[in-house]
Short mmCIF file of C-alpha atoms in Angstrom, two decimals:
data_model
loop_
_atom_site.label_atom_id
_atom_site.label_comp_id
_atom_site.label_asym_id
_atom_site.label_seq_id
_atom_site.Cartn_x
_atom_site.Cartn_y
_atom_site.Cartn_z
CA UNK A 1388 -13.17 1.17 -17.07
CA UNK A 1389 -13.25 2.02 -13.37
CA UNK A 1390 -11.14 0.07 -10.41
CA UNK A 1391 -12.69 -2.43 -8.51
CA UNK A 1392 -10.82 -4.84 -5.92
CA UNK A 1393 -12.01 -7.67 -6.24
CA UNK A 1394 -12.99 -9.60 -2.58
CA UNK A 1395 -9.67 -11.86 -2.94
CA UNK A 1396 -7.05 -8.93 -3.74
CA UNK A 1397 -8.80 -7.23 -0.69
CA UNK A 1398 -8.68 -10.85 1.46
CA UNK A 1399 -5.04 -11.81 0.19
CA UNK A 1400 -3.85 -8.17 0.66
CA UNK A 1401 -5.66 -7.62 3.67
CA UNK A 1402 -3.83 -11.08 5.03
CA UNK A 1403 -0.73 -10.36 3.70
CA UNK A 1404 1.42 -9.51 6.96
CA UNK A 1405 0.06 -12.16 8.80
CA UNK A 1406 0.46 -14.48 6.42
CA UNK A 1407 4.74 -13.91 5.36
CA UNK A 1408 3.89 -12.31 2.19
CA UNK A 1409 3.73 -8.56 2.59
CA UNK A 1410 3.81 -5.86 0.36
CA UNK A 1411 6.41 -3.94 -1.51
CA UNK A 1412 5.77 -0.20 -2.52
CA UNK A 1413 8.06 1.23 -4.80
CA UNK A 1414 8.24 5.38 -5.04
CA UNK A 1415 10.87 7.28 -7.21
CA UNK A 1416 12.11 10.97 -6.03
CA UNK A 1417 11.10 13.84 -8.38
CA UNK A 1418 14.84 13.09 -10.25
CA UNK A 1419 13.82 9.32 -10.64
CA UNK A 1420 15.96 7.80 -7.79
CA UNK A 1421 14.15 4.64 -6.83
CA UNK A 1422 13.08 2.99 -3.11
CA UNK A 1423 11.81 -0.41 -2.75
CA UNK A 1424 10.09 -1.12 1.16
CA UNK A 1425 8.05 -3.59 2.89
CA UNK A 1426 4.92 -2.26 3.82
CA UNK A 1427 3.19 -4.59 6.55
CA UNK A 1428 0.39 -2.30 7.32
CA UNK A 1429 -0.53 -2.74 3.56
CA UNK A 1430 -4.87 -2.87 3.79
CA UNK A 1431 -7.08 -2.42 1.10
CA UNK A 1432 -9.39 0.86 1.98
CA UNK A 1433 -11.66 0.96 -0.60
CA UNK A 1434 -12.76 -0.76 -3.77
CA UNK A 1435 -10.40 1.29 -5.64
CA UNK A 1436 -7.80 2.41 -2.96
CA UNK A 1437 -4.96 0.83 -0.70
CA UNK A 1438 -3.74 2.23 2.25
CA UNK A 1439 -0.72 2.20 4.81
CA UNK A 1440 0.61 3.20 7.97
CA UNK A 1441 3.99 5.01 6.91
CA UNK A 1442 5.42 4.93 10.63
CA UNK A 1443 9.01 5.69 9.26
CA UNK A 1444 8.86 8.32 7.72
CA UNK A 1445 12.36 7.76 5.84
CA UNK A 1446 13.46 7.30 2.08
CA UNK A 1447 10.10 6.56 0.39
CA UNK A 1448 8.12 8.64 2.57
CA UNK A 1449 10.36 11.85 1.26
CA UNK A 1450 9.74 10.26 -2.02
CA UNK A 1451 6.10 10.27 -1.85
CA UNK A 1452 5.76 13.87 -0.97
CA UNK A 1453 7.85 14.94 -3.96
CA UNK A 1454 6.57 12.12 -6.98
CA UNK A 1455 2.96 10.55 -5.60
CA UNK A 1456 2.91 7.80 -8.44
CA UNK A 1457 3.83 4.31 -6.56
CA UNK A 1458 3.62 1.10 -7.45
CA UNK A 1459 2.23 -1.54 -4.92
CA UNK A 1460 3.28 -5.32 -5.29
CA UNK A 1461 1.96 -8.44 -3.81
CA UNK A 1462 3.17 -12.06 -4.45
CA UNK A 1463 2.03 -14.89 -2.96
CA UNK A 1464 3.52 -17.67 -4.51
CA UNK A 1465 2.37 -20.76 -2.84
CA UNK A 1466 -0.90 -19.50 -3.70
CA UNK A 1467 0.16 -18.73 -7.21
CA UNK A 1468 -0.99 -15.02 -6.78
CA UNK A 1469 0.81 -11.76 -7.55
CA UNK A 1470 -0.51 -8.20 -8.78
CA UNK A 1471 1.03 -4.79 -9.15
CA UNK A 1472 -1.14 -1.78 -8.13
CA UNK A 1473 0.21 1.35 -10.33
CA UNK A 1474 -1.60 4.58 -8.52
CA UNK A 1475 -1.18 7.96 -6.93
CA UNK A 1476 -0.28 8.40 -3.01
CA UNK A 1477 -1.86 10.90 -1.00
CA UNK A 1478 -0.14 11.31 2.88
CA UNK A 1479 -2.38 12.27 5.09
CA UNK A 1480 -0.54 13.56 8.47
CA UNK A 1481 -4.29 14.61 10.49
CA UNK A 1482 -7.40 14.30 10.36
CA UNK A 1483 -10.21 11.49 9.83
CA UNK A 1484 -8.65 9.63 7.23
CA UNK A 1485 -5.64 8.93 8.78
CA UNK A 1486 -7.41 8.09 11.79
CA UNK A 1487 -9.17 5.92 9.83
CA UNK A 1488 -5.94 4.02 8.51
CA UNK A 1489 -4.78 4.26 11.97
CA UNK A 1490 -7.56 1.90 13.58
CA UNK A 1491 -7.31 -0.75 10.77
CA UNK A 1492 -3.36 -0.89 11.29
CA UNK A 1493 -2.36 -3.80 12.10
CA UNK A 1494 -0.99 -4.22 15.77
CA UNK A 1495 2.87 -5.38 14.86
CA UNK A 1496 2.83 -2.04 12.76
CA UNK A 1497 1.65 0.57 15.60
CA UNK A 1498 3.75 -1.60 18.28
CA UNK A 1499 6.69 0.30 16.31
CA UNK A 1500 5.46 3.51 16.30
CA UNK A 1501 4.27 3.79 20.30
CA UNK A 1502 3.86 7.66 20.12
CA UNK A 1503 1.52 7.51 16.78
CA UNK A 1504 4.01 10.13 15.13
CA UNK A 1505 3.25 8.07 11.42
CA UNK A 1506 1.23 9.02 8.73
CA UNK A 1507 -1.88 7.25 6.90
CA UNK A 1508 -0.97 7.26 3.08
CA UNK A 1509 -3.94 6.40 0.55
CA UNK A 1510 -3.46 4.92 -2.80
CA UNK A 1511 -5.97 5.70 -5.39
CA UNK A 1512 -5.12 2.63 -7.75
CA UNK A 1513 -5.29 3.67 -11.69
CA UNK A 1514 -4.15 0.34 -12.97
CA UNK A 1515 -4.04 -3.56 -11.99
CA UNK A 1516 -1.30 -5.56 -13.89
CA UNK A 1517 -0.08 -9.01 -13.55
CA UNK A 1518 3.72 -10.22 -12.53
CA UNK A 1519 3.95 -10.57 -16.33
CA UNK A 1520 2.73 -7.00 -16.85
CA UNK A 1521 -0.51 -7.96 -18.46
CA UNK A 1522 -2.89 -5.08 -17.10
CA UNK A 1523 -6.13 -6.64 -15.63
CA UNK A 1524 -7.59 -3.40 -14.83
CA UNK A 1525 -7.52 -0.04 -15.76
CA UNK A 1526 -8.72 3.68 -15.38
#
């Protein structure tokens, strides 16, 4: 079965910032240490693939150069919708994807990082679950 977004995860997630709920990634370091962020640049980039402005570049960003498989959630209860995106990170420090990420980053995000020193980071989503765990989609 192959990913595919569907046009509200993309909408909701897209949204999410503006609209109080944003996303959490979680990484784990190569030994298994876990990091939980916010991630307010959270957008999705393609029918199978988030993105994010890491503008940090702190704990999980270490992480995600050392262990690339993150999870991604987003809950929106008042809507009564939450998903977890399982996938692989790639950073991306030049070049036309992260210039790409870049221009869809939201403005609150790239207000924090005046000098543009961050890094666009692509997630290539192999499974969909539910806050339950149920998986709705999967590679």
């Amino acid at each position: 079965m192959t990913i595919e977004l569907t046009n509200e995860m993309k909408s909701l997630i897209d949204k999410a910032f503006e609209e109080k709920f944003p996303c959490l990634l979680g990484t784990a370091s190569k030994n298994g240490e876990p990091n939980i962020s916010f991630k307010g640049s959270m957008m999705a980039f393609s029918d199978n693939q988030l993105a994010f402005w890491e503008r940090s570049r702190k704990g999980g960003y270490s992480q995600l150069q050392e262990n690339p498989y993150v999870v991604v959630l987003y809950r929106n209860q008042p809507a009564g919708k939450a998903w977890r995106f399982y996938g692989t990170a790639s950073v991306h420090t030049d070049g036309e994807i992260r210039s790409q990420i870049m221009e869809r980053t939201i403005q609150a995000e790239l207000d924090k990082d005046p000098e543009r020193l961050g890094a666009g980071v692509v997630i290539s989503i192999s499974r969909i679950a539910s806050l339950g765990g149920e998986t709705i989609q999967e590679e």
